[in-house]
Coordinates of C-alpha atoms in Angstrom, one line a residue:
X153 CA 25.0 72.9 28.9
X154 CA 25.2 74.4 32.1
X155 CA 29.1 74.3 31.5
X156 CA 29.4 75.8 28.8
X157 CA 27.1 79.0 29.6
X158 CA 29.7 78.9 32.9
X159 CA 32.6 79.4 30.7
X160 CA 30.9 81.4 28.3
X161 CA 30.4 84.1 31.5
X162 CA 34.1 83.3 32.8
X163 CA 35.3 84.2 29.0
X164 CA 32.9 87.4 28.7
X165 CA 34.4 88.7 32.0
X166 CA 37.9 88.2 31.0
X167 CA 37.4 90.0 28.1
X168 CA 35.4 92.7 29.6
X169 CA 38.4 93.0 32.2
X170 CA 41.1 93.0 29.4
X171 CA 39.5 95.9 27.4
X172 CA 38.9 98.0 30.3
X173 CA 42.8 97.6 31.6
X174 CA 43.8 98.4 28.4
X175 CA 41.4 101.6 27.7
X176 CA 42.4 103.0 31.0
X177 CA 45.5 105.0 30.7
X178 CA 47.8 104.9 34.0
X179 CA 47.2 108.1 35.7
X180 CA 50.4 109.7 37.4
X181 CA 51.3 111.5 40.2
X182 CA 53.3 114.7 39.8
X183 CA 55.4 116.7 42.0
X184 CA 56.3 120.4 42.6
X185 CA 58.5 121.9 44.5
X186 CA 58.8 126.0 45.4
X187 CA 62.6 126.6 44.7
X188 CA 65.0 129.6 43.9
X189 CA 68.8 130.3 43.8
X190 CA 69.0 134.0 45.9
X191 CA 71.3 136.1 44.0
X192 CA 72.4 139.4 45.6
X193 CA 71.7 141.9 43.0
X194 CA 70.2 145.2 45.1
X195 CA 73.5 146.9 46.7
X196 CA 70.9 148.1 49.3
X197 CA 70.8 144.7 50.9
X198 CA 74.9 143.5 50.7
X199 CA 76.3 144.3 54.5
X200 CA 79.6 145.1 54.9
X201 CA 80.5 142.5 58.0
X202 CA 77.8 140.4 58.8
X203 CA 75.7 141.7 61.3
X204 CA 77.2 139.7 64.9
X205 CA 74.4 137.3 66.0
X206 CA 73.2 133.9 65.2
X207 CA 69.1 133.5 63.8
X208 CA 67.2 130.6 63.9
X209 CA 64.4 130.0 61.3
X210 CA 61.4 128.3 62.7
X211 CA 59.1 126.3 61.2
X212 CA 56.4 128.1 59.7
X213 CA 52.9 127.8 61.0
X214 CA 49.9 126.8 58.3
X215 CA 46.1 126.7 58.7
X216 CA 44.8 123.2 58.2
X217 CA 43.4 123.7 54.8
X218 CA 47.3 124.2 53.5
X219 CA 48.7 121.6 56.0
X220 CA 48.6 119.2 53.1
X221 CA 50.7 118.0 49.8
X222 CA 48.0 118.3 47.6
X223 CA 47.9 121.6 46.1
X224 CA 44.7 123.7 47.0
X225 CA 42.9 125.4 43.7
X226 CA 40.2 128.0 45.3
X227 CA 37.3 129.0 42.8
X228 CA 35.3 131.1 45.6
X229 CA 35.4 132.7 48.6
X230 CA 33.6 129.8 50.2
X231 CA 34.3 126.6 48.0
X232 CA 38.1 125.0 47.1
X233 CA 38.9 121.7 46.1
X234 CA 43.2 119.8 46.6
X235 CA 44.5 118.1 43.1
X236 CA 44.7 114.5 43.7
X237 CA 47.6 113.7 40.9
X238 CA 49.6 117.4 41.3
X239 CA 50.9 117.3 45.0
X240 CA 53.2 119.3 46.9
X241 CA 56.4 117.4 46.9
X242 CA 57.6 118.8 50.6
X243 CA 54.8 120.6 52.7
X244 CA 54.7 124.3 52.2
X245 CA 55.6 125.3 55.4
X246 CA 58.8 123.0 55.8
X247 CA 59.9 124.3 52.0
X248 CA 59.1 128.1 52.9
X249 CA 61.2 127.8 56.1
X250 CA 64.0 125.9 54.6
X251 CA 64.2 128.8 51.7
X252 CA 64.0 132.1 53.8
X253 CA 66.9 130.3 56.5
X254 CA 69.1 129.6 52.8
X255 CA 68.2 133.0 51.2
X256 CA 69.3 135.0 54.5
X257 CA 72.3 132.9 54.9
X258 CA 73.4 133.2 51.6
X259 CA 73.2 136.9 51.6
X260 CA 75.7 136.5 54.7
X261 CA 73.2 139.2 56.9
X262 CA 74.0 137.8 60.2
X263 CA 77.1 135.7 61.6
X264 CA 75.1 132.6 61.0
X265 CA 71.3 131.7 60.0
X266 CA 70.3 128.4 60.5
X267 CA 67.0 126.3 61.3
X268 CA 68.6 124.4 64.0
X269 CA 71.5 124.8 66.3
X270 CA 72.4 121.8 68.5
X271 CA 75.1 122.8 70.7
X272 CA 74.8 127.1 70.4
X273 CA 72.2 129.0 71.7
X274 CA 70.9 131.9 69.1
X275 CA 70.4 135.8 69.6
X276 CA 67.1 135.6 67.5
X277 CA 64.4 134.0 65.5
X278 CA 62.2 134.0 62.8
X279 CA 58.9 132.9 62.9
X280 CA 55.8 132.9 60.9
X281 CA 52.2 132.2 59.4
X282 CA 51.7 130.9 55.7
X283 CA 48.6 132.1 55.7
X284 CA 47.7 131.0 52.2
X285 CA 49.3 129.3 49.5
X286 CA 46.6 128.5 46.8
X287 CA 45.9 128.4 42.9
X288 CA 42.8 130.8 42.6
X289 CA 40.6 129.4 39.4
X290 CA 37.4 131.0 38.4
X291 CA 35.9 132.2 35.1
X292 CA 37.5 136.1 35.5
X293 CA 40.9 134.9 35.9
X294 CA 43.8 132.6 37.1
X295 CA 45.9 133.2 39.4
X296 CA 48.8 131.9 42.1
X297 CA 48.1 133.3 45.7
X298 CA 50.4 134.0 48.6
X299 CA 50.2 135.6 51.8
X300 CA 52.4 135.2 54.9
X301 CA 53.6 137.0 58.2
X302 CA 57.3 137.0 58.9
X303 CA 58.6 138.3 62.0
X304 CA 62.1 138.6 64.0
X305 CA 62.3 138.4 67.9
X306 CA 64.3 137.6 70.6
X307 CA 64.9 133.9 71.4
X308 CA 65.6 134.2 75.2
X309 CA 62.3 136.6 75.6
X310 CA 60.0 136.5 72.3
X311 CA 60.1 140.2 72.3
X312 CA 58.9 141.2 68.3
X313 CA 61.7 143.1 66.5
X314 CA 60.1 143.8 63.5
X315 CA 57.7 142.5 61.2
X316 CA 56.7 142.0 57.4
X317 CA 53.1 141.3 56.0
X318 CA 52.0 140.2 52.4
X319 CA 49.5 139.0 50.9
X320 CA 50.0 139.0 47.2
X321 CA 48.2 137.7 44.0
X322 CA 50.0 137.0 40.5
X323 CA 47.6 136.6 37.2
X324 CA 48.7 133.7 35.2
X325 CA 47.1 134.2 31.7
X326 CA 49.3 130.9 30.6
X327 CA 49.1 128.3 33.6
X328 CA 50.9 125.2 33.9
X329 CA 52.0 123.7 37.2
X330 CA 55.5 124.2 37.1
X331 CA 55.0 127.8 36.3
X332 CA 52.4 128.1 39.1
X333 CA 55.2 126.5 41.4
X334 CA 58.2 129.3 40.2
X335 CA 55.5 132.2 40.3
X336 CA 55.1 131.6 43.8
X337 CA 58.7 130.6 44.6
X338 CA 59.2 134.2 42.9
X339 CA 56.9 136.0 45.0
X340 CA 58.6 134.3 48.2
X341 CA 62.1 135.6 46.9
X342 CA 61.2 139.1 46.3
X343 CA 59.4 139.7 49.6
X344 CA 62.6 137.6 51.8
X345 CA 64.4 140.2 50.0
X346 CA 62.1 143.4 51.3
X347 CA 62.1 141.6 54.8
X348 CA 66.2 141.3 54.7
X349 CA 65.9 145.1 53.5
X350 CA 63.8 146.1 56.6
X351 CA 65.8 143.7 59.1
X352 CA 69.2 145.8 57.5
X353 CA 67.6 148.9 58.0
X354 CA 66.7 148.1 62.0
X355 CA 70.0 147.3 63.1
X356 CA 71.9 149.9 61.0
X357 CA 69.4 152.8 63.0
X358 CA 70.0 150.3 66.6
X359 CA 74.5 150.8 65.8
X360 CA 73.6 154.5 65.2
X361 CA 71.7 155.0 68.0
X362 CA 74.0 153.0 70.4
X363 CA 77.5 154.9 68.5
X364 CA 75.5 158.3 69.7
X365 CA 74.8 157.5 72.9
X366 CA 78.4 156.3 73.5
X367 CA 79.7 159.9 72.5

């Protein structure tokens, strides 16, 4: 008797076990990736002969709360929570760095732009704060948030060149990851593009200055 109630609890939890693997769908992991192909379309920011010195891109810095590959949704001020299935395929400061040294160099600003150089020594380099990268969510609205600090300076004496500040927020009335991931990837682009702008504008006032004082 006592075998049979033994099997009858074996059987029971088999088929308990059997239902429950096949009720429970697999859940996946997916991954994003910020990405954009810089195309040279504002006349304002194509130089005629690339300007003579060699930038290296740094590694941008990240508060701890972004220093991660799951992607942060705020709702509040004071409360956030990190998607445990929708992750950051490279972390966001490794990506952002990558992008801005590819977006400069493409744009063919300076004699070469690079985030590492083994044997050369660079003129300057850029450096910078990711200050937030985030998915706000609350009941008013939806939205993808970036802000960031960029700033060129002299590699031999970290003297600050110039800097550029943002700190931007894009409604999404329609949001799906992947357009959460080019909305910020678009933000990125356009403000490289006013820092390129600003960094053009420096050096073309520095050449006037020094072709004056050479008169």
């Amino acid at each position: 008797m006592r075998l049979y109630i033994k099997l009858f609890y074996l059987v029971l939890i088999l088929c308990t076990f059997l239902w429950l693997s096949c009720s429970t769908k697999s859940v996946y992991r997916q991954y994003f990736i910020l990405d954009y192909r810089p195309v040279l379309q504002d006349s304002s920011l194509k130089v005629e002969e690339p300007l003579p010195y060699k930038v290296q891109v740094r590694t941008m810095k990240i508060p701890r709360t972004f220093d991660r590959v799951g992607i942060v949704v705020r709702y509040s001020t004071h409360q956030l929570d990190y998607y445990r299935y929708q992750l950051w395929a490279i972390r966001p400061q490794i990506i952002v760095s990558d992008l801005i040294a590819r977006h400069i160099s493409n744009y063919n600003v300076f004699q070469s732009c690079q985030r590492e150089f083994l044997e050369e020594r660079p003129d300057f380099e850029i450096i910078g704060v990711i200050d937030a990268i985030e998915k706000f969510d609350n009941k008013a609205y939806t939205a993808a948030h970036l802000a960031m600090k960029l700033y060129l300076r002299t590699y031999d004496s970290y003297e600050n060149i110039l800097s550029h500040e943002f700190d931007r927020e894009e409604e999404m009335p329609v949001f799906r990851m992947e357009l959460f991931a080019k909305k910020l990837s678009d933000i990125l682009r356009e403000e490289v593009d006013v820092f390129i702008g600003e960094i053009i504008a420096h050096f073309h006032v520095q050449n006037e200055s020094e072709t004056m004082e050479s008169r």
